GROMACS .gro file of C-alpha atoms in nm:
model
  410
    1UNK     CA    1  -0.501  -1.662  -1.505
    2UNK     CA    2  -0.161  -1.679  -1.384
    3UNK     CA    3   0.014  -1.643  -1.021
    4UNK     CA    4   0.135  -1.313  -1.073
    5UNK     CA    5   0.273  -1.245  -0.710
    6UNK     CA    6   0.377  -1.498  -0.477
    7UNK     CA    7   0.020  -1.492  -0.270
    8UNK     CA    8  -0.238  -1.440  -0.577
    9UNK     CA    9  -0.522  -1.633  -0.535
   10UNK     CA   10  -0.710  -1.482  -0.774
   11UNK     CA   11  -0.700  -1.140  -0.999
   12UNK     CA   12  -0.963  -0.917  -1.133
   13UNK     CA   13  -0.926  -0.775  -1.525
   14UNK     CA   14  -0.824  -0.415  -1.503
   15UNK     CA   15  -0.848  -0.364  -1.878
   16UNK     CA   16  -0.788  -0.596  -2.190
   17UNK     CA   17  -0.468  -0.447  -2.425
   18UNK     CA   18  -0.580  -0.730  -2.740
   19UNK     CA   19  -0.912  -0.775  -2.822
   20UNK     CA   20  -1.063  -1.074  -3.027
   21UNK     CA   21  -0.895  -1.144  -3.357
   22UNK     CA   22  -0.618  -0.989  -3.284
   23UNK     CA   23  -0.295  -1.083  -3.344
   24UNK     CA   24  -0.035  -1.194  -3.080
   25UNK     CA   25   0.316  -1.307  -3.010
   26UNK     CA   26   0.465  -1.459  -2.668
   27UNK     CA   27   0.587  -1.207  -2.440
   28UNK     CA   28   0.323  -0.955  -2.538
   29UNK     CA   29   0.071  -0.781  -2.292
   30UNK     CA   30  -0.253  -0.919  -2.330
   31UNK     CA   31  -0.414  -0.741  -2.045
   32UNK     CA   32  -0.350  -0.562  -1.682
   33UNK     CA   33  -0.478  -0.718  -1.385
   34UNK     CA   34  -0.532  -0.618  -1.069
   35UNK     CA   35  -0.368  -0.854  -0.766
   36UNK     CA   36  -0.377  -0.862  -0.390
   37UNK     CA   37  -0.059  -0.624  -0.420
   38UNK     CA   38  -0.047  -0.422  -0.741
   39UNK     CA   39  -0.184  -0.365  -1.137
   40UNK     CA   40   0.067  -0.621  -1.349
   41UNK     CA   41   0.051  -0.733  -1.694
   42UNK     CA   42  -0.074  -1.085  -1.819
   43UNK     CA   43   0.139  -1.152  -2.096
   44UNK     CA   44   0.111  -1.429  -2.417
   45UNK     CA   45   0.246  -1.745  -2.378
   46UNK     CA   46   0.222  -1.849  -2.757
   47UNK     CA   47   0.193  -1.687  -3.076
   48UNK     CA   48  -0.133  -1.670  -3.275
   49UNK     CA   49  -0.415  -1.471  -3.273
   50UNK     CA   50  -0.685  -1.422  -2.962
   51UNK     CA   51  -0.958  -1.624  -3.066
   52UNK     CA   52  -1.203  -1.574  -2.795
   53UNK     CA   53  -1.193  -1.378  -2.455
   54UNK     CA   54  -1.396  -1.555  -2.168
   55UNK     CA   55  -1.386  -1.288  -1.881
   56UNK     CA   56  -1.504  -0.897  -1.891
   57UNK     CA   57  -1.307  -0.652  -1.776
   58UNK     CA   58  -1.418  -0.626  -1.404
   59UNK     CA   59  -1.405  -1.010  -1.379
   60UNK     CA   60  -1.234  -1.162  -1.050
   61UNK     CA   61  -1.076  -1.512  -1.259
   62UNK     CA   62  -0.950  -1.756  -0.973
   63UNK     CA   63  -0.596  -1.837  -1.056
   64UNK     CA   64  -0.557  -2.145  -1.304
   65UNK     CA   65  -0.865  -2.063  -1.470
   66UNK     CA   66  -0.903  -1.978  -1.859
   67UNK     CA   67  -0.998  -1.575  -1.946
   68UNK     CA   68  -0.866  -1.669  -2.310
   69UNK     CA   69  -0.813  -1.859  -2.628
   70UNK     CA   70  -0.469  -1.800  -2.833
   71UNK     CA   71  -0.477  -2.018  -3.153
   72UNK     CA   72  -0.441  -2.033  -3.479
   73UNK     CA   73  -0.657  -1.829  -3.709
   74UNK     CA   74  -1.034  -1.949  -3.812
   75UNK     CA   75  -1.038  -2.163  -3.537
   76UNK     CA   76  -1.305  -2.267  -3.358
   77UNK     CA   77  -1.303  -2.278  -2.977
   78UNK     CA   78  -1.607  -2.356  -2.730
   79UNK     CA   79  -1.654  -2.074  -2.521
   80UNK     CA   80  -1.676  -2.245  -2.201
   81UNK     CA   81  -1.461  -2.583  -2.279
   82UNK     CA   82  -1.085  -2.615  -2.125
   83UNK     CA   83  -1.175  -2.565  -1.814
   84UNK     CA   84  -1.435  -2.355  -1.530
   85UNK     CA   85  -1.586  -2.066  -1.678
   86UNK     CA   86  -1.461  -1.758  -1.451
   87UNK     CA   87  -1.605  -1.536  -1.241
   88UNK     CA   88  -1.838  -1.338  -1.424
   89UNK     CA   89  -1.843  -0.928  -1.324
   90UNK     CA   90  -2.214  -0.774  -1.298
   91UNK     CA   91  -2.287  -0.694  -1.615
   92UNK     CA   92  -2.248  -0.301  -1.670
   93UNK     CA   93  -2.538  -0.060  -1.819
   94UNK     CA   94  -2.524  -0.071  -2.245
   95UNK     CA   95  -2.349   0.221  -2.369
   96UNK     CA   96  -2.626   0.329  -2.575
   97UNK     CA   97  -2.993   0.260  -2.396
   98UNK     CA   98  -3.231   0.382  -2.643
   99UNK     CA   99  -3.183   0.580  -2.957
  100UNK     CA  100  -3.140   0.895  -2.979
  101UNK     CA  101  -3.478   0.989  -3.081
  102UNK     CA  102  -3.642   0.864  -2.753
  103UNK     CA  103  -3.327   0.974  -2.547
  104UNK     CA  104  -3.454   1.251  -2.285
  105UNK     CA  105  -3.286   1.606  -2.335
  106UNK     CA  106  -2.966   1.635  -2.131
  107UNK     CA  107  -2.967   1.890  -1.849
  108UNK     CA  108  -2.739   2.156  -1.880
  109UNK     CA  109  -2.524   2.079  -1.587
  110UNK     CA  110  -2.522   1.657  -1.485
  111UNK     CA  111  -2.602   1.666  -1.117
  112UNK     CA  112  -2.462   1.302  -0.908
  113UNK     CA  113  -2.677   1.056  -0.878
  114UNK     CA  114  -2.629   0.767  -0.662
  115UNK     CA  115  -2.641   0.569  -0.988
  116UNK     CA  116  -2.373   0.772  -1.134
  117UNK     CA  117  -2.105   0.606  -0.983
  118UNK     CA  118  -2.206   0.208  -1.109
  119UNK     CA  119  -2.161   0.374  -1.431
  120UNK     CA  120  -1.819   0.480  -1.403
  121UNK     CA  121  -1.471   0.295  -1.307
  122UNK     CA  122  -1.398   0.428  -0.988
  123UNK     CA  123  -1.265   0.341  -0.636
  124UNK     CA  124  -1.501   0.306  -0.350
  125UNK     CA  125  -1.342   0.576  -0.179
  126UNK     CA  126  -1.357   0.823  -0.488
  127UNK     CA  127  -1.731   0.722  -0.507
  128UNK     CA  128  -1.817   0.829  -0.163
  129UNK     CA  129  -1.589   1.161  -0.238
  130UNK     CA  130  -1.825   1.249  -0.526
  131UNK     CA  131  -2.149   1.178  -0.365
  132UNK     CA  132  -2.032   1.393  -0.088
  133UNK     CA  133  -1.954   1.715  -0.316
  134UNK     CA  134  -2.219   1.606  -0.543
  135UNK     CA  135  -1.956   1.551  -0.840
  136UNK     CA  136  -2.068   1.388  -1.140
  137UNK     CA  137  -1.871   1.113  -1.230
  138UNK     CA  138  -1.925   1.054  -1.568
  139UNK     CA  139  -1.795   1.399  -1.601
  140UNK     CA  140  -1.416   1.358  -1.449
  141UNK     CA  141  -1.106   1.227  -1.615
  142UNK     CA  142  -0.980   0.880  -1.450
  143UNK     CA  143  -0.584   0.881  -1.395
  144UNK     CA  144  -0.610   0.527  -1.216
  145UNK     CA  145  -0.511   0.237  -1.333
  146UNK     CA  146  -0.731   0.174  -1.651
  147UNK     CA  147  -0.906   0.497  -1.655
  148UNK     CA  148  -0.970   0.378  -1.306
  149UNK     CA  149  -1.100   0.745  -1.149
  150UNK     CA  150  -0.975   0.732  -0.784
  151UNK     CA  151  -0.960   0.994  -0.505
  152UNK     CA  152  -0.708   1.266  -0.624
  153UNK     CA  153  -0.929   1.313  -0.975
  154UNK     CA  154  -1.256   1.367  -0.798
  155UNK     CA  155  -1.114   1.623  -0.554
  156UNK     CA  156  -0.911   1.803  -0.870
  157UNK     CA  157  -1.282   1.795  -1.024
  158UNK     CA  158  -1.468   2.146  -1.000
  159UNK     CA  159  -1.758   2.186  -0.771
  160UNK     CA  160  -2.113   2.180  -0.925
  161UNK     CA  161  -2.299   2.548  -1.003
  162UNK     CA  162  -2.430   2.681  -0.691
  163UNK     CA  163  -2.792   2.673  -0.862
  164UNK     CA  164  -2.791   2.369  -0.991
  165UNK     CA  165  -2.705   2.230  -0.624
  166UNK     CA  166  -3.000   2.432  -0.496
  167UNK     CA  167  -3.209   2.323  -0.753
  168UNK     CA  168  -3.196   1.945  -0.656
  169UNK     CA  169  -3.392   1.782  -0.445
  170UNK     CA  170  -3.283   1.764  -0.117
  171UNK     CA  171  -3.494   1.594   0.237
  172UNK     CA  172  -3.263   1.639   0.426
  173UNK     CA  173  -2.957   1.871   0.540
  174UNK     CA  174  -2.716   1.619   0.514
  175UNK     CA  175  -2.526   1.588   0.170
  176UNK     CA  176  -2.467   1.238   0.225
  177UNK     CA  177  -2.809   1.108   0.278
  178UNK     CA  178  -2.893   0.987  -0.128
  179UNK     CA  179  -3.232   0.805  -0.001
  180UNK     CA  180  -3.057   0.460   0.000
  181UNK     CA  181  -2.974   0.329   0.333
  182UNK     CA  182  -2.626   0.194   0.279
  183UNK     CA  183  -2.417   0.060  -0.031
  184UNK     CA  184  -2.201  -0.264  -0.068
  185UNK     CA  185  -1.894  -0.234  -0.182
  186UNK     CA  186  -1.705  -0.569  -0.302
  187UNK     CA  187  -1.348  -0.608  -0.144
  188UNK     CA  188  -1.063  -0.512  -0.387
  189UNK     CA  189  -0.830  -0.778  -0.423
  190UNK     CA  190  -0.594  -0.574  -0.193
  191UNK     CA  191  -0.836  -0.565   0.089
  192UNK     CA  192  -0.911  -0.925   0.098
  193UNK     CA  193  -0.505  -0.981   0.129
  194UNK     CA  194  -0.504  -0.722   0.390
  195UNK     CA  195  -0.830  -0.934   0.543
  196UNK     CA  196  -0.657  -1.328   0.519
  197UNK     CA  197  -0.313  -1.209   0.655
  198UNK     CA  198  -0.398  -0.969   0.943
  199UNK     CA  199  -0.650  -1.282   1.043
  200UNK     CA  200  -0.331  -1.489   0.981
  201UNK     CA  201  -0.159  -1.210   1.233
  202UNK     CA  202  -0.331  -1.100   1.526
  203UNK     CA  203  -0.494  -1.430   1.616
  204UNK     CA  204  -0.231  -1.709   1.610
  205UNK     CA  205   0.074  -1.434   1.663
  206UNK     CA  206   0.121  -1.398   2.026
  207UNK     CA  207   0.193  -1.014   2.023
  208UNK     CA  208   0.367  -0.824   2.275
  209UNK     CA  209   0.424  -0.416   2.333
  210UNK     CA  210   0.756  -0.241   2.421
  211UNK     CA  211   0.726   0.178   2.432
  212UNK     CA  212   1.001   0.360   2.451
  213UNK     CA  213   1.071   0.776   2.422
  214UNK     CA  214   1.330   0.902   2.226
  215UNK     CA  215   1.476   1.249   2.234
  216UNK     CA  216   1.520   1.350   1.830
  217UNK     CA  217   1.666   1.685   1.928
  218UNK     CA  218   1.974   1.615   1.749
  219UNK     CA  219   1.863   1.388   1.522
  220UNK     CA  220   1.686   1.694   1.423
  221UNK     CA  221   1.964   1.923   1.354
  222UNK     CA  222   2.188   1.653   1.168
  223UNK     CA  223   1.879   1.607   0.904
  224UNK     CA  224   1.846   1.968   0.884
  225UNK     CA  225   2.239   2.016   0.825
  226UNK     CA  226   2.243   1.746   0.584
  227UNK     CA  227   1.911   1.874   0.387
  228UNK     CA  228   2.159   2.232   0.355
  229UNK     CA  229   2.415   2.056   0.248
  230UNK     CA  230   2.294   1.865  -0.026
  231UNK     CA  231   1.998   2.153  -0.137
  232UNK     CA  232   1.773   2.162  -0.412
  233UNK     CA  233   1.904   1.924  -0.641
  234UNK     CA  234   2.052   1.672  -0.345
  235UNK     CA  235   1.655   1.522  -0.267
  236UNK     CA  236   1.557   1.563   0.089
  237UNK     CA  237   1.624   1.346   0.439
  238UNK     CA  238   1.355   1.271   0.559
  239UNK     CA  239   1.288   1.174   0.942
  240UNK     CA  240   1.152   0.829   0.805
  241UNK     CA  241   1.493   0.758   0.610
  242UNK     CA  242   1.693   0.842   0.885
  243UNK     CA  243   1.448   0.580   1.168
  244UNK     CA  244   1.472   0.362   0.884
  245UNK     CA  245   1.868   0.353   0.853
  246UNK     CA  246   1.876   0.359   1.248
  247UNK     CA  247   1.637   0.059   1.262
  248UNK     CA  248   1.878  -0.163   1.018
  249UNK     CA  249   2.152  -0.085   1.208
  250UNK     CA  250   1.988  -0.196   1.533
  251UNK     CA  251   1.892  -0.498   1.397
  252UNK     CA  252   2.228  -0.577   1.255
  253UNK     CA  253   2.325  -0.574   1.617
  254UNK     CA  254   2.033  -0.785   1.763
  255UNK     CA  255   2.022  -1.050   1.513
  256UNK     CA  256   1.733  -1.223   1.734
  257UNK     CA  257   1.486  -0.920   1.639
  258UNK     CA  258   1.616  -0.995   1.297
  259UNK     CA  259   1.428  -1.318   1.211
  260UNK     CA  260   1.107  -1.540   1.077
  261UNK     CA  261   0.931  -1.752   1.252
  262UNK     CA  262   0.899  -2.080   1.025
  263UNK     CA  263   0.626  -2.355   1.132
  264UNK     CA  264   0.954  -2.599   1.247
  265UNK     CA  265   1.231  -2.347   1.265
  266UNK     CA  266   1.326  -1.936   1.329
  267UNK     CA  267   1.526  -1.818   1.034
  268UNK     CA  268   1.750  -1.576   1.167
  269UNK     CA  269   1.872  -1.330   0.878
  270UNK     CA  270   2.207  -1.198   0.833
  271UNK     CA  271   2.086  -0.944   0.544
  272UNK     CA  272   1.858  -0.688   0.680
  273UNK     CA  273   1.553  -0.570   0.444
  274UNK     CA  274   1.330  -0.307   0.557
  275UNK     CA  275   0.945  -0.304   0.485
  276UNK     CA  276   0.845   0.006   0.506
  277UNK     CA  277   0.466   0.041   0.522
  278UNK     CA  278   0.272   0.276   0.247
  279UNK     CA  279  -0.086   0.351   0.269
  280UNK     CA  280  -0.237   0.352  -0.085
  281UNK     CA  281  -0.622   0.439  -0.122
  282UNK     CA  282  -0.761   0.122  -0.098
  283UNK     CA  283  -0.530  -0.042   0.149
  284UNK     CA  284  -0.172  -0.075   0.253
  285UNK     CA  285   0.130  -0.204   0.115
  286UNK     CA  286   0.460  -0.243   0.210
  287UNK     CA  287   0.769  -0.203  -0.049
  288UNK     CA  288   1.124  -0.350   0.070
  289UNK     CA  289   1.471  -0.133   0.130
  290UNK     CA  290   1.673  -0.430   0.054
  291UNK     CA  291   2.044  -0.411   0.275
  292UNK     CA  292   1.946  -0.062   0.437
  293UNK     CA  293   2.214  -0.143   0.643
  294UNK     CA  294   2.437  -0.104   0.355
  295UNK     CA  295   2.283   0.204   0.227
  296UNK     CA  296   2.346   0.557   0.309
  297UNK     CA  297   2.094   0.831   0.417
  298UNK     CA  298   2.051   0.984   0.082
  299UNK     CA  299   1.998   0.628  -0.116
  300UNK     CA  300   1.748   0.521   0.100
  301UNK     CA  301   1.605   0.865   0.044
  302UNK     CA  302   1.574   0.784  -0.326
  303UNK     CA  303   1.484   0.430  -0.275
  304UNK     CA  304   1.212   0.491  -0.055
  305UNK     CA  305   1.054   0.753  -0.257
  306UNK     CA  306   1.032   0.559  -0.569
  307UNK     CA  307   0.929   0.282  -0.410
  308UNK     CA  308   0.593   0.484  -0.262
  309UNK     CA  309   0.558   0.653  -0.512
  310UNK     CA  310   0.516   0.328  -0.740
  311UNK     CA  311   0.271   0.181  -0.447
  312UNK     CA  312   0.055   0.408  -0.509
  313UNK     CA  313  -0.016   0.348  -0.811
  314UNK     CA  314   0.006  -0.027  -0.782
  315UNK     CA  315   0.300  -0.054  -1.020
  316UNK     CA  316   0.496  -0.219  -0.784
  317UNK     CA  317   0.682  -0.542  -0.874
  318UNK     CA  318   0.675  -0.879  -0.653
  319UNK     CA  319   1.019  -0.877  -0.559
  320UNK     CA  320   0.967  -0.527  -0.437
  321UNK     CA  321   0.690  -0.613  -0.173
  322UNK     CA  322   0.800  -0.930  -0.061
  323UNK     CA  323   1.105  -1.052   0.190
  324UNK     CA  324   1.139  -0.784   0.440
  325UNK     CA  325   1.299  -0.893   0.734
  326UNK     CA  326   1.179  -0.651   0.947
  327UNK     CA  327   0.912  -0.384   0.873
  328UNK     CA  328   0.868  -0.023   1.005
  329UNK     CA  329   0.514   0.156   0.968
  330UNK     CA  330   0.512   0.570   1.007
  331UNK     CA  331   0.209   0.734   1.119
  332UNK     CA  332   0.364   1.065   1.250
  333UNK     CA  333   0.229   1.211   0.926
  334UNK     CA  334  -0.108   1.205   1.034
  335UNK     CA  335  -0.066   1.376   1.387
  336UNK     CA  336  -0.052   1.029   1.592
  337UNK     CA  337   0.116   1.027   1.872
  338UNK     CA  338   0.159   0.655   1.977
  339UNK     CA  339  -0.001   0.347   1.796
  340UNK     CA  340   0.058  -0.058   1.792
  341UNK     CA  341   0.143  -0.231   1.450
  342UNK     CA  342   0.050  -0.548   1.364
  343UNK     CA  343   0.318  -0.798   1.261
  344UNK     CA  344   0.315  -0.924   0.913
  345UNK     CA  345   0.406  -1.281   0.889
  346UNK     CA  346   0.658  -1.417   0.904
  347UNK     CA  347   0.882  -1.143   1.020
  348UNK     CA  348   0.943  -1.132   1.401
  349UNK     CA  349   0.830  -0.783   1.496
  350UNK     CA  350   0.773  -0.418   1.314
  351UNK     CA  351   0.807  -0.090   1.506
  352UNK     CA  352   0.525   0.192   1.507
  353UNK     CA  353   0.657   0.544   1.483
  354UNK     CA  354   0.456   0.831   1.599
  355UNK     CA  355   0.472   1.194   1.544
  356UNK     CA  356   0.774   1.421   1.621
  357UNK     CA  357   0.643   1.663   1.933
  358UNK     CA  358   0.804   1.940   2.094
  359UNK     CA  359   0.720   1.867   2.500
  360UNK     CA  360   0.879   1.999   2.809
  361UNK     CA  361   1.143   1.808   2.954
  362UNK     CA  362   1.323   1.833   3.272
  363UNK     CA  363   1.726   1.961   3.237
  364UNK     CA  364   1.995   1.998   3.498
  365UNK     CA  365   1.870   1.738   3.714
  366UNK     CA  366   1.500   1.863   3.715
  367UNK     CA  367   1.521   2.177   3.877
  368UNK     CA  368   1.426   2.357   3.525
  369UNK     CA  369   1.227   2.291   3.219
  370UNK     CA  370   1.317   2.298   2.867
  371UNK     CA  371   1.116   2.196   2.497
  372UNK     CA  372   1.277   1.959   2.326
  373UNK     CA  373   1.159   1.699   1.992
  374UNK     CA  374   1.053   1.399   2.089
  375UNK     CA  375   0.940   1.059   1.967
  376UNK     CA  376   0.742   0.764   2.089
  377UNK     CA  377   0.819   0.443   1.931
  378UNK     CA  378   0.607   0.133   1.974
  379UNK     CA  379   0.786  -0.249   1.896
  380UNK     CA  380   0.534  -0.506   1.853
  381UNK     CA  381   0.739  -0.837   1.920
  382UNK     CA  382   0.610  -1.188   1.828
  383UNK     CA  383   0.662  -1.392   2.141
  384UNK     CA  384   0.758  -1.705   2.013
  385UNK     CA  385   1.120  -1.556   1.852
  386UNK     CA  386   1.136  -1.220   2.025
  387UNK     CA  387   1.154  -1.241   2.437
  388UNK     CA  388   1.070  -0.934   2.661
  389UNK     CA  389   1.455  -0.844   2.726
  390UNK     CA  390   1.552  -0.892   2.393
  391UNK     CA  391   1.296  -0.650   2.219
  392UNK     CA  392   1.418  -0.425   2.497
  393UNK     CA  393   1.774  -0.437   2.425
  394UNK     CA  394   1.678  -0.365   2.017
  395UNK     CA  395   1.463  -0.083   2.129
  396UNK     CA  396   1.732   0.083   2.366
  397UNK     CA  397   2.007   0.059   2.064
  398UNK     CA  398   1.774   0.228   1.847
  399UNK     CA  399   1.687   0.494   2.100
  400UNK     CA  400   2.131   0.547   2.179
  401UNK     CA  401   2.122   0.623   1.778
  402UNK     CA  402   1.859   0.846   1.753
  403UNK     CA  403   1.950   1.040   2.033
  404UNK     CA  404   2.354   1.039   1.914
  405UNK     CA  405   2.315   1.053   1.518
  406UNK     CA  406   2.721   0.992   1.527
  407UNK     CA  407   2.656   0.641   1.700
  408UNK     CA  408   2.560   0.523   1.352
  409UNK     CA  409   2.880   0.577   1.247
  410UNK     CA  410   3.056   0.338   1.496
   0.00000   0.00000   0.00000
């Protein structure tokens, strides 16, 4: 198993692309594995043919351990010699249990079981999805990785018969209640990440909180002029691409907020490289704008769509997901007004961006009242680089080009 990203520990088989006896060369994908950030491939590094395979798909292999022998053909290898014997997954029901002649007759429509979903490849969340709506399943196409069936597939999946639903047995009201008290769910490899480096994070980082308002009024009507001008075919400004070019900017002039604090030193950065936070259905990763300061709106439109996009559905590379200098995390999607981010190590500080809310303001020095879009942003500073005044001074030239869209031009 080899250290596909830069913090694998270990990886779990997705799905094996050779099988035994087959016949390989170096450089070609021998199976896709699942790591603390995304699905990559595990490719040959010899030619021959795949003598034996030592971990099921499913497996979590530490890294450095064998899942496979590549040799020459006929040969003989010793299942478990070479090295420790990974991780073996829970071995899954046999395909066929009994022949045919004993099977019991199917029932017209499958109704969910709570066994139904150990059967099938699916995501804990998708699994609780399909218990809820009573969704079998074995009965809906998996467009995850590996035939992996994951949230969007079981809510695409039609709705059992109305009969059939009244026709199973039911003690209670409550659609979730399956008559086992709870379920354990193993961590993804993603989650334990999430797990080690938020420990790593909130504990040892001395955080601190700086909330400021900003007026998006006419940041507001420059996205909406821009969206006109480039229409249909141009892509789309979004608010996020335009707090994420503002945020480089601001750092470019506060090269203190700009920095990483190392065990013996602070790296200040002179490049600025944006991670921008992307919840994915098991967890949350965060892909890199590399030199948004260099970028205009409509690139870092593009970028940052592709790069979500492909976090989603873990296809992200390592060099897209690592190095950010500073990081920026949007929950104004999701109706939040105000939230604190944690910092991800070993940046300095990442800002938390709430929702866009029209609120009455006073005008003309506060003997009226007028509604006007506004936005409260939340910088989470880690003490030891990043002083009170400082993250102050960052947040106040973010807030002067927010409110003045032209200021980003200066």
């Amino acid at each position: 198993m080899e250290a596909l990203s830069p913090t694998m520990e270990e990886g779990r088989l997705v799905k094996w692309t050779k099988h035994e006896g087959d016949a390989v060369k170096s450089g070609d994908t021998l199976a896709e594995v699942e790591t603390d950030k995304a699905v990559m491939e595990l490719v040959a590094r010899a030619d021959g043919q795949l003598l034996k395979v030592l971990a099921a798909e499913g497996a979590t292999v530490p890294v450095g351990n064998i899942v496979a022998w590549i040799g020459k053909p006929g040969e003989k290898v010793d299942g478990a010699s070479g090295g420790q014997p990974p991780t073996a997954a829970p071995k899954p029901p046999p395909a066929a249990a009994a022949p045919a002649a004993k099977a019991p007759a199917p029932a017209p429509v499958p109704v969910a079981t709570a066994a139904d979903a150990t059967r099938v490849k699916a995501s804990p969340l998708a699994k609780r999805i399909a218990k809820e709506a009573g969704v079998d399943l074995n009965l809906v196409q998996g467009s995850g990785p590996g035939g992996r069936v994951i949230k969007r597939d079981v809510e695409g999946a039609p709705a059992p018969a109305a009969a059939v639903a009244a026709a199973a047995p039911r003690t209670t009201p409550d659609a979730r209640r399956t008559g086992v008290p709870y379920e354990d769910v193993p961590l993804t490899q993603i989650r334990k990440t999430i797990a080690k480096r938020l420990a790593a994070s909130i504990g040892p980082i001395p955080h601190f909180f700086l909330t400021t308002e900003i007026d998006m009024e006419r940041a507001a009507e420059a996205r909406e002029a821009l969206n006109k001008q480039l229409g249909e075919a141009g892509g789309k400004i979004s608010f996020n691409d335009i707090i994420i070019k503002a945020v480089a900017l601001a750092l470019v002039q506060h090269r203190a907020c700009n920095a990483w604090f190392q065990e013996d030193h602070i790296r200040y950065w002179n490049e600025v490289h944006i991670g921008m936070a992307v919840a994915i259905e098991d967890g949350l990763i965060t892909p890199v704008i590399r030199n948004a300061d260099l970028k205009n709106l409509r690139e870092i439109g593009a970028e940052s769509r592709e790069l979500a996009g492909r976090a989603r559905t873990r296809r992200l590379k390592p060099e897209e997901y690592t190095g950010a200098t500073f990081s920026v995390s949007n929950l104004g999607m999701f109706d939040i007004d105000q939230f604190t981010a944690v910092i991800n190590p070993p940046e300095a500080g990442i800002v938390a961006i709430g929702s866009i809310v029209p609120k009455p303001v006073p005008e003309g020095g506060g003997d009226r009242l007028v509604v006007r879009r506004r936005l409260r942003v939340t910088m989470s500073c880690d003490h030891r680089v990043i002083d009170g005044a400082t993250g102050a001074a960052f947040l106040r030239t973010l807030k002067q080009m927010l409110e003045n869209p032209l200021a980003m031009l200066l």
